[in-house]
Structure formats: structure tokens, C-alpha cells
Amino acid sequence: VKSSGRNDYCLFRAEMLEIVHTQQSAERELREAIAERQFELHYQPVVDIKTRELTGVECLVRWRHPTKGMIPPDHFIPLAESTGLIVPLGEWILLQACADAANWPEHVKVAVNISAIQFKKGNLFEIILATLVKTGLQPERLELEITETSLLENQDAHLTTIRQLKNLGLSIALDDFGTGFSSINYLTIFPFDKIKIDKSFTRGILSRADCKAVVASSLALAKGLGIITTVEGIETEDQLDYMRAAGVELAQGYLFGKPVPVSEFGRANAPMLTE
Ligand code: C2E
Ligand code: CA
Ligand code: CA
Ligand code: CA
């Protein structure tokens, strides 16, 4: 069917308007959700790969939507980032995570994911300092997880921020290691304390030569640079055995526990916060 150019244009315009409206209402909804604190933090255990003792937890945000139920971060973090709403949301996440962790035994660290947008804003150090002062959490108990996309531009400024945060006592982890293009390069530029091997490598570790090769070379590199390694996405004992034998120090995954709210701590398969 050949339609006239004018009708095509009208249709196109109507569709565009619809997309814009949908985006605007999604943004409005997210803005309201932040104001009304519809978010909830879940925590997933990170354990010593040899002893299985709890060393810390990773904080993972969820949106408890009034009508749609629990929404996972992959469904709203991208919009929060493109609209800049990740800045106020990220500040709330940091404050709540530090306030929660201040109630836990001292050996339990909390890791918080930081978006590239929060990093680019330029005041991350001040925000974090204020958050620590407000909650009384020891800086040594806070770890920030950043991805290499945070570091693409303004490397000098980011290096300064990372050094300031480390001087304060925080540790910094490079998340999703091996999935980007420049992970290795960044390890030599930025003083990371830890790398987190992406769960896509864990998924293939028993069957795929390429996954084995990436894990082996990541570990060699990390050890050479004095950096600790956490592996994500451990779901089976066989995956765990492989990663332990390969020399990974810390492990995270459904085998040890899914992310759960603080109210479920201490139940089966949730972080046991004992002294
Ligand atoms: P991530 O930082 O790589 O987090 C790990 C993801 O893997 C989490 O998904 C976690 O629930 C999931 N996971 C953990 N163990 C296993 C396992 O054994 N098997 C499988 N299949 N998955 C496992 P989640 O909670 O849906 O978070 C997805 C992503 O959303 C995170 O990836 C992170 O990039 C982002 N995100 C989550 N919370 C925050 C936050 O507070 N701030 C920011 N900026 N991003 C966040
Ligand atoms: Ca993470
Ligand atoms: Ca990750
Ligand atoms: Ca990820």
C-alpha cells in the first residue's frame, strides 16, 4: 500500500508525540516516586570464597510501585540516568545504605553502586563525606562500585575524586569487569581496591574456553597489581569450586543468597549478621 507523504508525516508526528508523552509521564512518575520514597534497598551477601563467611553485602535498589509491584533496577535506572533523577535517587540510596550499615557488626562492609552520572556531577566526595558524618558509618565500611563508563571522560578529575575517597578510607571496586573495552587499561590508571568479575563469565565458566581465559587473565592481572577479586553470579557448587581453585578471593551469587531487605536478614539464605 502506497500512502501519501503527508499522511506518513502525520502518522510519524502522532507517534513521536506519543513517545514524548510516554517519556514525560514516566519521568513524572519517577520524580514522584523519589519524592514519596517508593524505593527499597535489598542487600546480597558477599562471602569469603574459602570459608563462606560473610564479609559484606551489595546494596541493590528496587522500586516498590504502588500499582505495578516491585520493579527491578534495569527497568528504571536508565531513565533515572537520562533524566538526571539518578542524582537525588543516588543520594537517597547512599544515605539509606550507610544508615542501615551503621547498625550492623563492624566487619560487614556495604557496597553501593554509583552511576556514571553521579560521578560526572563533580560533588560525589562532598556528598559521601556528608553522608558518613550524618550516619556515623566508618568510611572503611563503605565500598563504591563503579563501571568503566564512569571513567570515559575527565579522567584527571575522576582520579582526583577517587584518590580523595580512598584517602578518606573508602574502597573502590571496578564493576562488570571484562565486559567493556578498556577494563585492563583502567586498572593501571586508577587505584582500584577490587574488581568484580561479571556474572556472564561465571555462567560460561565450566563450558567455555573464552570465559576461562578471561577469568584466568583477569586474576593474573589483579594479583600482579595487588587488587582483590570478587566473582559475581555464583549459582552452583561447581562454579564455586572452579573459581576458588582459580584463585578468586570473594564470591557473590544465589548460591549464598539473593538480595533481600533488611527485615529478612537472618532467615535462611539471607545475610547472617552475627558478631
Ligand atoms: P550489578 O551491579 O552488576 O548487580 C548484580 C546483579 O546481579 C543484581 O541484579 C543481582 O541481583 C544479580 N545477581 C546476583 N547474584 C546473581 C546470580 O547468582 N545469578 C544471577 N542471574 N543474577 C545474580 P539487579 O539487582 O537486578 O541489578 C541490576 C543492575 O542494576 C546492577 O547490576 C546495577 O548495575 C544496577 N543497580 C542496582 N542497584 C543500583 C543502585 O543502587 N544504583 C545504581 N546506580 N545502579 C544500581
Ligand atoms: Ca554492582
Ligand atoms: Ca556487576
Ligand atoms: Ca551490571
Short mmCIF file of C-alpha atoms and ligand atoms in Angstrom, two decimals:
data_model
loop_
_atom_site.label_atom_id
_atom_site.label_comp_id
_atom_site.label_asym_id
_atom_site.label_seq_id
_atom_site.Cartn_x
_atom_site.Cartn_y
_atom_site.Cartn_z
CA VAL A 1 0.00 0.00 0.00
CA LYS A 2 1.43 3.31 -1.04
CA SER A 3 0.35 6.11 1.27
CA SER A 4 0.80 9.79 0.64
CA GLY A 5 3.83 11.53 2.12
CA ARG A 6 1.62 13.86 4.08
CA ASN A 7 -0.19 11.02 5.85
CA ASP A 8 3.11 9.37 6.63
CA TYR A 9 4.26 12.60 8.17
CA CYS A 10 1.10 12.92 10.26
CA LEU A 11 1.40 9.38 11.45
CA PHE A 12 5.06 9.87 12.25
CA ARG A 13 4.29 13.06 14.14
CA ALA A 14 1.50 11.37 16.13
CA GLU A 15 3.80 8.50 17.05
CA MET A 16 6.55 10.88 18.05
CA LEU A 17 4.16 12.83 20.26
CA GLU A 18 3.03 9.61 21.87
CA ILE A 19 6.61 8.60 22.61
CA VAL A 20 7.34 12.02 24.06
CA HIS A 21 4.19 11.83 26.21
CA THR A 22 5.05 8.35 27.44
CA GLN A 23 8.54 9.51 28.35
CA GLN A 24 7.22 12.60 30.07
CA SER A 25 4.76 10.62 32.14
CA ALA A 26 7.40 8.02 33.01
CA GLU A 27 9.70 10.81 34.16
CA ARG A 28 6.90 12.41 36.18
CA GLU A 29 6.14 9.06 37.79
CA LEU A 30 9.78 8.51 38.69
CA ARG A 31 10.07 12.02 40.11
CA GLU A 32 7.00 11.42 42.31
CA ALA A 33 8.37 8.04 43.37
CA ILE A 34 11.55 9.69 44.61
CA ALA A 35 9.59 12.36 46.49
CA GLU A 36 7.37 9.68 48.02
CA ARG A 37 10.27 7.32 48.78
CA GLN A 38 8.83 4.35 46.91
CA PHE A 39 12.27 2.73 46.76
CA GLU A 40 13.63 -0.06 48.83
CA LEU A 41 17.16 -1.33 49.32
CA HIS A 42 17.93 -5.02 49.15
CA TYR A 43 21.24 -6.49 50.21
CA GLN A 44 23.06 -9.51 48.81
CA PRO A 45 25.79 -11.33 50.77
CA VAL A 46 29.42 -11.28 49.64
CA VAL A 47 31.40 -14.15 51.18
CA ASP A 48 34.99 -15.31 51.58
CA ILE A 49 35.31 -17.94 48.84
CA LYS A 50 37.20 -20.37 51.09
CA THR A 51 35.36 -20.08 54.41
CA ARG A 52 31.98 -18.84 53.11
CA GLU A 53 32.00 -16.29 55.90
CA LEU A 54 30.10 -13.06 55.28
CA THR A 55 32.45 -10.16 54.52
CA GLY A 56 29.94 -7.64 53.25
CA VAL A 57 26.80 -7.02 51.25
CA GLU A 58 25.98 -5.28 47.98
CA CYS A 59 23.15 -2.79 48.04
CA LEU A 60 20.68 -3.19 45.15
CA VAL A 61 17.76 -0.81 44.74
CA ARG A 62 14.16 -1.79 43.86
CA TRP A 63 11.11 0.34 43.12
CA ARG A 64 8.04 -0.70 45.06
CA HIS A 65 5.49 0.73 42.64
CA PRO A 66 2.03 1.42 44.15
CA THR A 67 0.22 -0.49 41.38
CA LYS A 68 2.84 -2.33 39.30
CA GLY A 69 4.57 -4.13 42.17
CA MET A 70 8.32 -4.50 42.56
CA ILE A 71 10.27 -3.07 39.62
CA PRO A 72 13.92 -4.18 39.12
CA PRO A 73 16.65 -1.54 38.66
CA ASP A 74 17.32 -2.37 34.99
CA HIS A 75 13.79 -1.06 34.28
CA PHE A 76 14.22 2.40 35.82
CA ILE A 77 17.92 3.21 36.35
CA PRO A 78 18.41 4.05 32.62
CA LEU A 79 15.52 6.59 32.78
CA ALA A 80 16.83 7.91 36.09
CA GLU A 81 20.19 8.43 34.39
CA SER A 82 18.91 10.08 31.20
CA THR A 83 16.73 12.48 33.22
CA GLY A 84 19.34 13.23 35.88
CA LEU A 85 16.99 11.88 38.57
CA ILE A 86 19.70 9.36 39.48
CA VAL A 87 21.41 12.21 41.36
CA PRO A 88 18.71 12.68 44.06
CA LEU A 89 17.87 8.96 43.95
CA GLY A 90 21.55 8.05 44.31
CA GLU A 91 21.92 10.40 47.29
CA TRP A 92 18.96 8.74 48.99
CA ILE A 93 20.41 5.27 48.27
CA LEU A 94 23.78 6.24 49.77
CA LEU A 95 22.17 7.74 52.86
CA GLN A 96 19.86 4.78 53.46
CA ALA A 97 22.58 2.19 52.82
CA CYS A 98 25.02 3.90 55.21
CA ALA A 99 22.31 4.32 57.85
CA ASP A 100 21.45 0.62 57.56
CA ALA A 101 25.09 -0.49 57.67
CA ALA A 102 25.78 1.63 60.77
CA ASN A 103 23.55 -0.87 62.66
CA TRP A 104 25.47 -3.95 61.53
CA PRO A 105 28.54 -5.66 63.02
CA GLU A 106 31.74 -3.83 62.16
CA HIS A 107 33.23 -6.50 59.89
CA VAL A 108 30.30 -6.25 57.47
CA LYS A 109 31.01 -3.79 54.66
CA VAL A 110 28.38 -2.27 52.41
CA ALA A 111 28.96 -1.80 48.67
CA VAL A 112 26.90 0.82 46.85
CA ASN A 113 26.60 1.09 43.06
CA ILE A 114 27.42 4.57 41.78
CA SER A 115 26.19 5.71 38.37
CA ALA A 116 28.45 7.46 35.88
CA ILE A 117 26.08 10.46 36.11
CA GLN A 118 26.70 10.81 39.87
CA PHE A 119 30.40 10.69 39.17
CA LYS A 120 30.20 13.33 36.44
CA LYS A 121 28.27 15.71 38.69
CA GLY A 122 31.58 16.53 40.39
CA ASN A 123 30.41 16.69 44.03
CA LEU A 124 30.49 12.99 44.89
CA PHE A 125 33.21 13.41 47.50
CA GLU A 126 31.23 16.11 49.34
CA ILE A 127 28.03 14.03 49.19
CA ILE A 128 29.77 10.98 50.58
CA LEU A 129 31.55 12.88 53.32
CA ALA A 130 28.26 14.46 54.41
CA THR A 131 26.55 11.04 54.33
CA LEU A 132 29.24 9.44 56.51
CA VAL A 133 29.11 12.30 59.01
CA LYS A 134 25.31 12.12 59.15
CA THR A 135 25.11 8.35 59.63
CA GLY A 136 28.27 7.84 61.69
CA LEU A 137 29.38 4.98 59.42
CA GLN A 138 33.14 4.35 59.38
CA PRO A 139 34.48 5.17 55.90
CA GLU A 140 36.36 1.83 55.88
CA ARG A 141 32.99 0.06 55.81
CA LEU A 142 31.80 1.74 52.62
CA GLU A 143 32.75 0.48 49.18
CA LEU A 144 31.74 2.13 45.91
CA GLU A 145 31.13 0.05 42.79
CA ILE A 146 31.72 1.90 39.57
CA THR A 147 31.79 0.77 35.95
CA GLU A 148 34.31 1.85 33.37
CA THR A 149 31.70 4.03 31.61
CA SER A 150 32.04 6.39 34.60
CA LEU A 151 35.66 6.92 33.70
CA LEU A 152 35.49 7.54 29.95
CA GLU A 153 35.80 11.33 30.12
CA ASN A 154 37.56 13.68 32.53
CA GLN A 155 39.99 11.09 33.76
CA ASP A 156 42.09 13.60 35.71
CA ALA A 157 39.07 14.85 37.66
CA HIS A 158 37.90 11.29 38.36
CA LEU A 159 41.36 10.27 39.51
CA THR A 160 41.33 13.17 41.97
CA THR A 161 37.89 12.15 43.30
CA ILE A 162 38.91 8.51 43.64
CA ARG A 163 42.10 9.48 45.50
CA GLN A 164 40.14 11.74 47.86
CA LEU A 165 37.65 8.96 48.60
CA LYS A 166 40.43 6.45 49.19
CA ASN A 167 42.27 8.87 51.48
CA LEU A 168 39.07 9.10 53.48
CA GLY A 169 39.19 5.29 53.91
CA LEU A 170 36.65 4.04 51.36
CA SER A 171 37.42 1.25 48.94
CA ILE A 172 36.62 1.36 45.24
CA ALA A 173 35.60 -1.60 43.09
CA LEU A 174 35.53 -1.79 39.29
CA ASP A 175 32.21 -3.49 38.48
CA ASP A 176 31.29 -5.69 35.50
CA PHE A 177 34.97 -6.35 34.86
CA GLY A 178 35.73 -7.77 31.44
CA THR A 179 32.54 -6.59 29.72
CA GLY A 180 33.85 -3.24 28.48
CA PHE A 181 36.67 -2.35 26.15
CA SER A 182 39.16 -0.73 28.45
CA SER A 183 38.93 -2.56 31.78
CA ILE A 184 42.60 -3.52 31.69
CA ASN A 185 43.76 -0.05 30.77
CA TYR A 186 41.77 1.48 33.66
CA LEU A 187 43.36 -0.85 36.17
CA THR A 188 46.72 0.74 35.52
CA ILE A 189 45.36 4.32 35.70
CA PHE A 190 43.01 4.19 38.72
CA PRO A 191 43.90 2.80 42.15
CA PHE A 192 41.11 0.24 42.48
CA ASP A 193 40.96 -2.00 45.53
CA LYS A 194 38.84 -4.64 43.86
CA ILE A 195 37.50 -5.92 40.57
CA LYS A 196 34.19 -7.68 40.21
CA ILE A 197 34.23 -10.35 37.51
CA ASP A 198 30.97 -10.11 35.62
CA LYS A 199 28.40 -12.86 36.03
CA SER A 200 28.40 -13.57 32.28
CA PHE A 201 31.82 -15.19 32.76
CA THR A 202 30.57 -17.27 35.69
CA ARG A 203 27.69 -18.53 33.57
CA GLY A 204 30.12 -19.92 30.98
CA ILE A 205 32.98 -20.86 33.26
CA LEU A 206 32.53 -24.64 33.16
CA SER A 207 31.93 -24.97 29.44
CA ARG A 208 33.52 -22.10 27.55
CA ALA A 209 37.23 -21.69 26.85
CA ASP A 210 36.83 -17.93 26.30
CA CYS A 211 35.27 -17.43 29.76
CA LYS A 212 38.06 -19.46 31.34
CA ALA A 213 40.66 -17.38 29.52
CA VAL A 214 39.13 -14.05 30.60
CA VAL A 215 38.89 -15.17 34.24
CA ALA A 216 42.44 -16.53 34.29
CA SER A 217 43.96 -13.40 32.79
CA SER A 218 41.84 -11.07 34.96
CA LEU A 219 43.09 -12.90 38.04
CA ALA A 220 46.72 -12.81 36.93
CA LEU A 221 46.42 -9.10 36.32
CA ALA A 222 44.63 -8.40 39.60
CA LYS A 223 47.17 -10.38 41.60
CA GLY A 224 50.05 -8.63 39.84
CA LEU A 225 48.56 -5.26 40.77
CA GLY A 226 47.61 -6.27 44.33
CA ILE A 227 43.88 -6.00 43.66
CA ILE A 228 41.26 -8.25 45.29
CA THR A 229 38.80 -10.13 43.09
CA THR A 230 35.10 -10.82 43.66
CA VAL A 231 33.20 -13.10 41.33
CA GLU A 232 29.50 -12.43 40.68
CA GLY A 233 26.66 -14.77 39.79
CA ILE A 234 27.79 -17.97 41.56
CA GLU A 235 24.78 -20.30 41.42
CA THR A 236 26.32 -23.78 41.72
CA GLU A 237 28.94 -25.59 43.79
CA ASP A 238 30.81 -26.50 40.59
CA GLN A 239 31.14 -22.85 39.58
CA LEU A 240 32.30 -22.07 43.11
CA ASP A 241 34.91 -24.87 43.06
CA TYR A 242 36.31 -23.65 39.76
CA MET A 243 36.57 -20.03 40.89
CA ARG A 244 38.13 -20.96 44.24
CA ALA A 245 40.75 -23.12 42.51
CA ALA A 246 41.43 -20.30 40.04
CA GLY A 247 42.33 -18.01 42.96
CA VAL A 248 39.29 -15.72 43.36
CA GLU A 249 39.03 -14.29 46.92
CA LEU A 250 35.37 -13.29 47.33
CA ALA A 251 32.13 -14.66 45.92
CA GLN A 252 28.58 -13.47 45.42
CA GLY A 253 25.55 -15.18 43.92
CA TYR A 254 22.28 -17.00 44.50
CA LEU A 255 24.21 -19.98 45.93
CA PHE A 256 24.88 -17.84 49.02
CA GLY A 257 21.75 -15.73 48.92
CA LYS A 258 19.59 -13.48 46.78
CA PRO A 259 19.28 -9.78 47.53
CA VAL A 260 16.81 -9.32 50.44
CA PRO A 261 15.51 -6.39 52.50
CA VAL A 262 16.95 -5.84 56.00
CA SER A 263 13.75 -7.26 57.50
CA GLU A 264 14.68 -10.70 56.11
CA PHE A 265 18.27 -10.74 57.39
CA GLY A 266 18.98 -13.79 59.49
CA ARG A 267 16.49 -16.02 57.73
CA ALA A 268 17.63 -18.99 55.66
CA ASN A 269 19.91 -17.97 52.79
CA ALA A 270 19.99 -14.31 53.86
CA PRO A 271 22.97 -12.44 55.35
CA MET A 272 23.54 -13.60 58.94
CA LEU A 273 24.73 -10.55 60.76
CA THR A 274 26.37 -12.11 63.79
CA GLU A 275 29.33 -10.66 65.67
P1 C2E B 1 25.20 -5.21 39.15
O1 C2E B 1 25.78 -4.09 39.94
O2 C2E B 1 26.12 -5.96 38.25
O3 C2E B 1 24.47 -6.15 40.19
C1 C2E B 1 24.45 -7.55 40.13
C2 C2E B 1 23.12 -8.06 39.61
O4 C2E B 1 23.19 -9.48 39.52
C3 C2E B 1 21.93 -7.77 40.52
O5 C2E B 1 20.78 -7.58 39.71
C4 C2E B 1 21.80 -9.08 41.31
O6 C2E B 1 20.51 -9.28 41.85
C5 C2E B 1 22.12 -10.07 40.23
N1 C2E B 1 22.60 -11.35 40.75
C6 C2E B 1 23.26 -11.58 41.91
N2 C2E B 1 23.56 -12.89 42.05
C7 C2E B 1 23.10 -13.50 40.94
C8 C2E B 1 23.14 -14.87 40.49
O7 C2E B 1 23.66 -15.78 41.15
N3 C2E B 1 22.57 -15.12 39.27
C9 C2E B 1 22.00 -14.15 38.52
N4 C2E B 1 21.47 -14.48 37.34
N5 C2E B 1 21.96 -12.84 38.91
C10 C2E B 1 22.51 -12.54 40.11
P2 C2E B 1 19.76 -6.38 39.99
O8 C2E B 1 19.54 -6.22 41.46
O9 C2E B 1 18.56 -6.60 39.12
O10 C2E B 1 20.57 -5.11 39.49
C11 C2E B 1 20.86 -4.93 38.13
C12 C2E B 1 21.78 -3.75 37.90
O11 C2E B 1 21.14 -2.51 38.25
C13 C2E B 1 23.04 -3.79 38.76
O12 C2E B 1 24.00 -4.67 38.20
C14 C2E B 1 23.46 -2.34 38.71
O13 C2E B 1 24.14 -2.06 37.50
C15 C2E B 1 22.11 -1.62 38.69
N6 C2E B 1 21.80 -1.16 40.06
C16 C2E B 1 21.24 -1.85 41.08
N7 C2E B 1 21.13 -1.10 42.19
C17 C2E B 1 21.66 0.11 41.88
C18 C2E B 1 21.87 1.34 42.60
O14 C2E B 1 21.57 1.47 43.81
N8 C2E B 1 22.44 2.38 41.92
C19 C2E B 1 22.81 2.26 40.60
N9 C2E B 1 23.37 3.33 40.00
N10 C2E B 1 22.66 1.13 39.89
C20 C2E B 1 22.08 0.06 40.52
CA CA B 2 27.45 -3.88 41.31
CA CA B 3 28.28 -6.37 38.30
CA CA B 4 25.79 -4.84 35.80
#
